[in-house]
PDB file of C-alpha atoms and ligand atoms in Angstrom:
ATOM      1  CA  MET A  63     124.526  18.432  98.231  1.00  0.00           C
ATOM      2  CA  GLY A  64     124.080  17.134 101.380  1.00  0.00           C
ATOM      3  CA  THR A  65     125.959  14.270 103.396  1.00  0.00           C
ATOM      4  CA  ARG A  66     124.659  10.633 102.151  1.00  0.00           C
ATOM      5  CA  CYS A  67     124.610  11.864  98.499  1.00  0.00           C
ATOM      6  CA  LYS A  68     122.565   8.668  96.771  1.00  0.00           C
ATOM      7  CA  THR A  69     125.620   7.402  94.393  1.00  0.00           C
ATOM      8  CA  ALA A  70     125.241   5.364  91.245  1.00  0.00           C
ATOM      9  CA  ILE A  71     128.583   3.870  89.643  1.00  0.00           C
ATOM     10  CA  LEU A  72     128.422   2.995  86.824  1.00  0.00           C
ATOM     11  CA  ILE A  73     130.635  -0.068  85.072  1.00  0.00           C
ATOM     12  CA  SER A  74     131.666  -2.625  82.097  1.00  0.00           C
ATOM     13  CA  GLY A  75     134.233  -4.637  83.351  1.00  0.00           C
ATOM     14  CA  SER A  76     136.294  -5.214  87.100  1.00  0.00           C
ATOM     15  CA  GLY A  77     135.194  -2.738  88.589  1.00  0.00           C
ATOM     16  CA  THR A  78     138.785  -2.192  90.478  1.00  0.00           C
ATOM     17  CA  ASN A  79     137.511   1.143  91.061  1.00  0.00           C
ATOM     18  CA  LEU A  80     133.876   0.530  92.270  1.00  0.00           C
ATOM     19  CA  GLN A  81     135.975  -1.636  95.092  1.00  0.00           C
ATOM     20  CA  ALA A  82     138.065   1.933  96.373  1.00  0.00           C
ATOM     21  CA  PHE A  83     134.354   3.042  96.314  1.00  0.00           C
ATOM     22  CA  ILE A  84     132.843   0.146  98.705  1.00  0.00           C
ATOM     23  CA  ASP A  85     136.352  -0.162 100.725  1.00  0.00           C
ATOM     24  CA  ARG A  86     136.425   3.901 101.757  1.00  0.00           C
ATOM     25  CA  VAL A  87     132.934   3.747 102.458  1.00  0.00           C
ATOM     26  CA  ALA A  88     133.182   0.921 104.252  1.00  0.00           C
ATOM     27  CA  SER A  89     136.416   1.864 106.581  1.00  0.00           C
ATOM     28  CA  GLY A  90     133.961   5.410 107.148  1.00  0.00           C
ATOM     29  CA  ALA A  91     136.457   7.713 105.436  1.00  0.00           C
ATOM     30  CA  LEU A  92     133.595   8.506 102.596  1.00  0.00           C
ATOM     31  CA  ASP A  93     130.662   9.049 103.446  1.00  0.00           C
ATOM     32  CA  LEU A  94     128.529   8.645 100.119  1.00  0.00           C
ATOM     33  CA  GLU A  95     125.364   6.045 100.346  1.00  0.00           C
ATOM     34  CA  LEU A  96     126.422   3.608  97.484  1.00  0.00           C
ATOM     35  CA  SER A  97     122.639   3.169  95.987  1.00  0.00           C
ATOM     36  CA  VAL A  98     123.279   1.907  92.737  1.00  0.00           C
ATOM     37  CA  VAL A  99     125.515  -0.468  90.534  1.00  0.00           C
ATOM     38  CA  PHE A 100     124.809  -0.201  86.887  1.00  0.00           C
ATOM     39  CA  SER A 101     126.625  -2.106  84.155  1.00  0.00           C
ATOM     40  CA  ASN A 102     125.887  -2.838  79.991  1.00  0.00           C
ATOM     41  CA  ASN A 103     127.204  -5.650  80.657  1.00  0.00           C
ATOM     42  CA  PRO A 104     125.640  -8.827  82.872  1.00  0.00           C
ATOM     43  CA  ASP A 105     129.477 -10.288  83.021  1.00  0.00           C
ATOM     44  CA  ALA A 106     131.043  -7.263  84.225  1.00  0.00           C
ATOM     45  CA  PHE A 107     132.973  -8.670  87.707  1.00  0.00           C
ATOM     46  CA  GLY A 108     131.817  -5.201  89.433  1.00  0.00           C
ATOM     47  CA  LEU A 109     128.226  -6.568  89.568  1.00  0.00           C
ATOM     48  CA  VAL A 110     129.508  -9.272  91.634  1.00  0.00           C
ATOM     49  CA  ARG A 111     131.723  -7.227  93.858  1.00  0.00           C
ATOM     50  CA  ALA A 112     128.409  -5.317  94.245  1.00  0.00           C
ATOM     51  CA  ARG A 113     126.397  -7.629  95.033  1.00  0.00           C
ATOM     52  CA  ASP A 114     129.183  -9.095  97.652  1.00  0.00           C
ATOM     53  CA  VAL A 115     128.114  -6.617  99.916  1.00  0.00           C
ATOM     54  CA  ASP A 116     124.068  -6.032  99.259  1.00  0.00           C
ATOM     55  CA  ILE A 117     124.895  -2.641  96.688  1.00  0.00           C
ATOM     56  CA  PRO A 118     121.848  -3.143  94.321  1.00  0.00           C
ATOM     57  CA  THR A 119     122.452  -4.264  90.681  1.00  0.00           C
ATOM     58  CA  ALA A 120     121.283  -3.194  87.281  1.00  0.00           C
ATOM     59  CA  CYS A 121     122.031  -4.451  84.241  1.00  0.00           C
ATOM     60  CA  ILE A 122     120.744  -3.488  80.869  1.00  0.00           C
ATOM     61  CA  GLU A 123     122.614  -4.673  77.710  1.00  0.00           C
ATOM     62  CA  HIS A 124     122.969  -2.699  74.817  1.00  0.00           C
ATOM     63  CA  GLY A 125     122.958  -4.684  72.501  1.00  0.00           C
ATOM     64  CA  HIS A 126     119.171  -4.939  72.785  1.00  0.00           C
ATOM     65  CA  PHE A 127     118.700  -0.940  71.666  1.00  0.00           C
ATOM     66  CA  ALA A 128     118.086   0.300  68.237  1.00  0.00           C
ATOM     67  CA  ASN A 129     120.097   3.158  68.575  1.00  0.00           C
ATOM     68  CA  ARG A 130     122.337   5.566  71.404  1.00  0.00           C
ATOM     69  CA  ASP A 131     119.415   7.497  72.240  1.00  0.00           C
ATOM     70  CA  LEU A 132     116.720   4.501  73.504  1.00  0.00           C
ATOM     71  CA  PHE A 133     119.484   3.363  75.274  1.00  0.00           C
ATOM     72  CA  ASP A 134     120.545   5.681  77.365  1.00  0.00           C
ATOM     73  CA  ARG A 135     116.763   6.412  78.249  1.00  0.00           C
ATOM     74  CA  ALA A 136     116.222   2.935  79.365  1.00  0.00           C
ATOM     75  CA  ILE A 137     119.139   3.061  81.719  1.00  0.00           C
ATOM     76  CA  ALA A 138     117.856   6.742  83.162  1.00  0.00           C
ATOM     77  CA  ASP A 139     114.500   5.554  84.062  1.00  0.00           C
ATOM     78  CA  LYS A 140     116.208   2.391  85.537  1.00  0.00           C
ATOM     79  CA  LEU A 141     118.572   4.667  87.461  1.00  0.00           C
ATOM     80  CA  ASP A 142     115.788   6.810  88.477  1.00  0.00           C
ATOM     81  CA  GLU A 143     113.763   4.900  90.064  1.00  0.00           C
ATOM     82  CA  TRP A 144     117.096   4.968  93.069  1.00  0.00           C
ATOM     83  CA  GLN A 145     116.959   9.063  92.714  1.00  0.00           C
ATOM     84  CA  PRO A 146     120.488   9.562  92.531  1.00  0.00           C
ATOM     85  CA  ASP A 147     122.671  12.963  93.161  1.00  0.00           C
ATOM     86  CA  LEU A 148     125.370  11.929  91.923  1.00  0.00           C
ATOM     87  CA  LEU A 149     126.598   8.955  88.589  1.00  0.00           C
ATOM     88  CA  VAL A 150     130.045   7.570  89.052  1.00  0.00           C
ATOM     89  CA  LEU A 151     131.446   6.513  85.394  1.00  0.00           C
ATOM     90  CA  ALA A 152     134.058   3.800  86.708  1.00  0.00           C
ATOM     91  CA  GLY A 153     135.338   1.835  83.484  1.00  0.00           C
ATOM     92  CA  PHE A 154     132.025   2.489  81.784  1.00  0.00           C
ATOM     93  CA  MET A 155     132.362   1.601  78.127  1.00  0.00           C
ATOM     94  CA  ARG A 156     129.764   3.220  76.527  1.00  0.00           C
ATOM     95  CA  ILE A 157     130.029   7.094  75.291  1.00  0.00           C
ATOM     96  CA  LEU A 158     126.582   9.032  76.834  1.00  0.00           C
ATOM     97  CA  SER A 159     124.170  10.823  74.455  1.00  0.00           C
ATOM     98  CA  ALA A 160     123.773  14.532  74.753  1.00  0.00           C
ATOM     99  CA  GLY A 161     120.749  14.043  76.281  1.00  0.00           C
ATOM    100  CA  PHE A 162     121.348  11.698  79.252  1.00  0.00           C
ATOM    101  CA  VAL A 163     124.450  14.191  79.927  1.00  0.00           C
ATOM    102  CA  ALA A 164     121.784  16.845  79.945  1.00  0.00           C
ATOM    103  CA  ARG A 165     119.678  14.588  82.128  1.00  0.00           C
ATOM    104  CA  TYR A 166     122.041  15.248  84.991  1.00  0.00           C
ATOM    105  CA  ALA A 167     123.939  17.836  84.004  1.00  0.00           C
ATOM    106  CA  GLY A 168     127.017  18.402  86.597  1.00  0.00           C
ATOM    107  CA  ARG A 169     125.877  15.159  88.514  1.00  0.00           C
ATOM    108  CA  ILE A 170     127.823  12.656  86.321  1.00  0.00           C
ATOM    109  CA  LEU A 171     131.366  12.156  86.940  1.00  0.00           C
ATOM    110  CA  ASN A 172     134.489  10.150  84.975  1.00  0.00           C
ATOM    111  CA  ILE A 173     137.643   8.788  86.155  1.00  0.00           C
ATOM    112  CA  HIS A 174     140.054   8.881  82.327  1.00  0.00           C
ATOM    113  CA  PRO A 175     143.642   7.467  83.243  1.00  0.00           C
ATOM    114  CA  ALA A 176     145.838  10.397  81.472  1.00  0.00           C
ATOM    115  CA  LEU A 177     146.738  13.760  82.620  1.00  0.00           C
ATOM    116  CA  LEU A 178     143.760  15.860  80.890  1.00  0.00           C
ATOM    117  CA  PRO A 179     143.549  17.559  78.153  1.00  0.00           C
ATOM    118  CA  ALA A 180     146.143  15.462  77.203  1.00  0.00           C
ATOM    119  CA  TYR A 181     145.508  11.761  76.191  1.00  0.00           C
ATOM    120  CA  PRO A 182     141.793  11.943  75.581  1.00  0.00           C
ATOM    121  CA  GLY A 183     140.691   8.477  73.944  1.00  0.00           C
ATOM    122  CA  LEU A 184     142.038   5.084  74.637  1.00  0.00           C
ATOM    123  CA  ASP A 185     145.942   3.355  75.059  1.00  0.00           C
ATOM    124  CA  THR A 186     146.855   6.261  77.051  1.00  0.00           C
ATOM    125  CA  HIS A 187     149.232   4.368  78.686  1.00  0.00           C
ATOM    126  CA  ARG A 188     150.700   2.915  75.423  1.00  0.00           C
ATOM    127  CA  ARG A 189     151.027   6.490  74.298  1.00  0.00           C
ATOM    128  CA  VAL A 190     152.803   7.993  77.022  1.00  0.00           C
ATOM    129  CA  LEU A 191     155.402   5.542  77.079  1.00  0.00           C
ATOM    130  CA  ASP A 192     155.981   6.009  73.343  1.00  0.00           C
ATOM    131  CA  ALA A 193     155.933   9.808  74.000  1.00  0.00           C
ATOM    132  CA  GLY A 194     158.801   9.565  76.313  1.00  0.00           C
ATOM    133  CA  ASP A 195     156.569  11.614  79.011  1.00  0.00           C
ATOM    134  CA  GLU A 196     157.932  11.951  82.472  1.00  0.00           C
ATOM    135  CA  TRP A 197     155.140  12.172  84.088  1.00  0.00           C
ATOM    136  CA  HIS A 198     151.438  10.307  83.554  1.00  0.00           C
ATOM    137  CA  GLY A 199     148.043   9.622  86.128  1.00  0.00           C
ATOM    138  CA  SER A 200     144.821   9.808  85.771  1.00  0.00           C
ATOM    139  CA  THR A 201     141.931  12.628  86.047  1.00  0.00           C
ATOM    140  CA  VAL A 202     138.859  13.260  87.546  1.00  0.00           C
ATOM    141  CA  HIS A 203     136.584  15.084  85.631  1.00  0.00           C
ATOM    142  CA  PHE A 204     132.344  16.349  85.627  1.00  0.00           C
ATOM    143  CA  VAL A 205     131.161  14.654  82.265  1.00  0.00           C
ATOM    144  CA  THR A 206     129.919  16.992  79.379  1.00  0.00           C
ATOM    145  CA  GLU A 207     129.206  16.168  75.724  1.00  0.00           C
ATOM    146  CA  GLU A 208     132.414  16.851  75.414  1.00  0.00           C
ATOM    147  CA  LEU A 209     134.251  13.337  75.195  1.00  0.00           C
ATOM    148  CA  ASP A 210     137.393  13.824  78.372  1.00  0.00           C
ATOM    149  CA  GLY A 211     136.766  17.382  77.757  1.00  0.00           C
ATOM    150  CA  GLY A 212     134.145  18.276  81.249  1.00  0.00           C
ATOM    151  CA  PRO A 213     136.058  20.175  83.716  1.00  0.00           C
ATOM    152  CA  ARG A 214     138.577  19.058  85.705  1.00  0.00           C
ATOM    153  CA  ILE A 215     138.154  18.215  89.442  1.00  0.00           C
ATOM    154  CA  LEU A 216     141.261  16.476  90.676  1.00  0.00           C
ATOM    155  CA  GLN A 217     144.346  14.757  88.874  1.00  0.00           C
ATOM    156  CA  GLY A 218     146.493  12.464  90.166  1.00  0.00           C
ATOM    157  CA  ARG A 219     150.256  11.923  88.450  1.00  0.00           C
ATOM    158  CA  LEU A 220     153.325   9.641  88.897  1.00  0.00           C
ATOM    159  CA  PRO A 221     156.775   9.280  87.447  1.00  0.00           C
ATOM    160  CA  VAL A 222     156.762   7.365  84.598  1.00  0.00           C
ATOM    161  CA  ILE A 223     159.721   4.295  84.253  1.00  0.00           C
ATOM    162  CA  ALA A 224     160.946   4.634  80.972  1.00  0.00           C
ATOM    163  CA  SER A 225     161.570   0.306  80.815  1.00  0.00           C
ATOM    164  CA  GLU A 226     157.787  -0.191  81.612  1.00  0.00           C
ATOM    165  CA  SER A 227     155.231  -1.647  79.832  1.00  0.00           C
ATOM    166  CA  ALA A 228     152.275  -0.696  79.367  1.00  0.00           C
ATOM    167  CA  GLU A 229     150.279  -3.030  81.048  1.00  0.00           C
ATOM    168  CA  GLN A 230     152.696  -2.120  84.276  1.00  0.00           C
ATOM    169  CA  LEU A 231     152.010   1.430  84.073  1.00  0.00           C
ATOM    170  CA  ALA A 232     148.074   0.421  83.402  1.00  0.00           C
ATOM    171  CA  GLU A 233     148.612  -1.273  86.854  1.00  0.00           C
ATOM    172  CA  ARG A 234     150.032   2.210  88.936  1.00  0.00           C
ATOM    173  CA  VAL A 235     147.976   4.388  87.705  1.00  0.00           C
ATOM    174  CA  GLN A 236     145.261   2.281  88.682  1.00  0.00           C
ATOM    175  CA  THR A 237     146.643   2.383  92.348  1.00  0.00           C
ATOM    176  CA  VAL A 238     146.586   6.526  91.757  1.00  0.00           C
ATOM    177  CA  GLU A 239     142.798   5.669  90.662  1.00  0.00           C
ATOM    178  CA  HIS A 240     141.500   4.028  93.732  1.00  0.00           C
ATOM    179  CA  GLN A 241     143.169   6.621  95.547  1.00  0.00           C
ATOM    180  CA  ILE A 242     141.891   9.872  93.741  1.00  0.00           C
ATOM    181  CA  TYR A 243     138.383   8.884  92.490  1.00  0.00           C
ATOM    182  CA  PRO A 244     136.560   8.350  96.091  1.00  0.00           C
ATOM    183  CA  GLU A 245     138.339  11.470  97.287  1.00  0.00           C
ATOM    184  CA  ALA A 246     136.994  13.470  94.483  1.00  0.00           C
ATOM    185  CA  ALA A 247     133.687  12.155  94.618  1.00  0.00           C
ATOM    186  CA  GLY A 248     133.879  12.548  98.241  1.00  0.00           C
ATOM    187  CA  TRP A 249     134.333  16.279  97.716  1.00  0.00           C
ATOM    188  CA  VAL A 250     131.670  16.744  95.438  1.00  0.00           C
ATOM    189  CA  GLY A 251     129.272  14.810  97.681  1.00  0.00           C
ATOM    190  CA  GLU A 252     129.636  17.402 100.774  1.00  0.00           C
ATOM    191  CA  GLY A 253     129.100  20.002  98.179  1.00  0.00           C
ATOM    192  CA  ARG A 254     132.943  21.285  98.392  1.00  0.00           C
ATOM    193  CA  VAL A 255     132.871  20.871  95.012  1.00  0.00           C
ATOM    194  CA  GLU A 256     129.997  22.060  91.888  1.00  0.00           C
ATOM    195  CA  PHE A 257     129.533  21.961  88.467  1.00  0.00           C
ATOM    196  CA  ARG A 258     128.523  25.629  87.467  1.00  0.00           C
ATOM    197  CA  ASP A 259     128.579  28.226  84.391  1.00  0.00           C
ATOM    198  CA  GLY A 260     130.184  25.057  82.409  1.00  0.00           C
ATOM    199  CA  ARG A 261     133.066  25.026  85.030  1.00  0.00           C
ATOM    200  CA  THR A 262     134.243  22.830  88.510  1.00  0.00           C
ATOM    201  CA  TRP A 263     133.970  24.869  91.810  1.00  0.00           C
ATOM    202  CA  ILE A 264     136.190  24.472  94.966  1.00  0.00           C
ATOM    203  CA  ASP A 265     135.366  26.154  97.686  1.00  0.00           C
ATOM    204  CA  GLY A 266     133.389  28.449  96.442  1.00  0.00           C
ATOM    205  CA  THR A 267     136.027  29.730  93.601  1.00  0.00           C
ATOM    206  CA  VAL A 268     136.213  28.945  90.343  1.00  0.00           C
ATOM    207  CA  ALA A 269     138.840  26.192  89.644  1.00  0.00           C
ATOM    208  CA  ARG A 270     140.893  27.052  86.493  1.00  0.00           C
ATOM    209  CA  GLU A 271     142.960  24.214  86.971  1.00  0.00           C
ATOM    210  CA  PRO A 272     142.772  20.835  88.704  1.00  0.00           C
ATOM    211  CA  ALA A 273     143.656  19.875  92.110  1.00  0.00           C
ATOM    212  CA  VAL A 274     146.838  17.754  91.486  1.00  0.00           C
ATOM    213  CA  GLN A 275     148.546  15.520  94.137  1.00  0.00           C
ATOM    214  CA  THR A 276     151.586  14.048  93.865  1.00  0.00           C
ATOM    215  CA  PHE A 277     152.295   9.912  94.178  1.00  0.00           C
ATOM    216  CA  ASP A 278     155.723   8.368  94.452  1.00  0.00           C
ATOM    217  CA  GLU A 279     156.595   5.125  91.729  1.00  0.00           C
ATOM    218  CA  LEU A 280     154.858   2.987  94.118  1.00  0.00           C
ATOM    219  CA  GLY A 281     151.263   4.687  94.127  1.00  0.00           C
ATOM    220  CA  GLN A 282     152.263   6.503  97.409  1.00  0.00           C
ATOM    221  CA  ARG A 283     150.678   9.746  97.972  1.00  0.00           C
ATOM    222  CA  LEU A 284     153.617  12.198  98.534  1.00  0.00           C
TER     223      LEU A 284
HETATM  224  C1  LIG B1598     140.184   3.070  85.202  1.00  0.00           C
HETATM  225  O1  LIG B1598     141.439   2.965  84.865  1.00  0.00           O
HETATM  226  C2  LIG B1598     139.898   4.290  84.284  1.00  0.00           C
HETATM  227  O2  LIG B1598     140.496   5.147  84.348  1.00  0.00           O
HETATM  228  C3  LIG B1598     138.643   3.878  82.683  1.00  0.00           C
HETATM  229  O3  LIG B1598     138.345   2.809  82.708  1.00  0.00           O
HETATM  230  C4  LIG B1598     139.353   1.743  84.011  1.00  0.00           C
HETATM  231  C5  LIG B1598     138.156   0.970  85.082  1.00  0.00           C
HETATM  232  O4  LIG B1598     138.761   0.190  85.692  1.00  0.00           O
HETATM  233  N1  LIG B1598     137.960   4.677  82.674  1.00  0.00           N
HETATM  234  P1  LIG B1598     138.242  -0.495  86.739  1.00  0.00           P
HETATM  235  O5  LIG B1598     137.082  -1.679  86.269  1.00  0.00           O
HETATM  236  O6  LIG B1598     137.481   0.107  87.766  1.00  0.00           O
HETATM  237  O7  LIG B1598     139.150  -1.663  87.193  1.00  0.00           O
END
């Protein structure tokens, strides 16, 4: 992928990660073309964030389709109007079908709020606190058919504060996400990171482990 990688961002809700991409591109620190913001939810606040800065938006509600395959085909047909090089899932709360993942093989990124492979699935912050873990964080990974199981690219980790609530921890993890997600997507856009043979390659070498960045309790990168 060359520079000005055409990027579609898929959201379902607030879109704070989307905002991080918008801000990073506006500041010149991230060289992606934000081509379209797509949502399955017409009330997603992320759509407002996109419209505010004149990024085209598209919305298709999943409830209008009889099954996942039909919905996914409709999303793909819509997205293809922008010919995206890269799809960034940013709080997109639908599981994508195998057909959709195959159509954009190696070109879909997700961020999951846990240090994968630990804690795939939902309610990660509560589970981390209940387990008494010392570290938590978030993982940017390529999307494959395996839910939260695709090859990892970059993890941001931060110390857990034992006395905090799941909501407070979630907020601190999001501060980290807003830093690592645009950065990892930028690496893919520049061609530094690739998906090849079902694995992540960083700078031409297979990455058996993701890149890791460590943050302090306030979400400042160390
Ligand atoms: C993020 O915390 C991400 O880890 C998860 O969904 C959340 C989206 O939040 N996949 P936002 O809509 O970007 O604020």
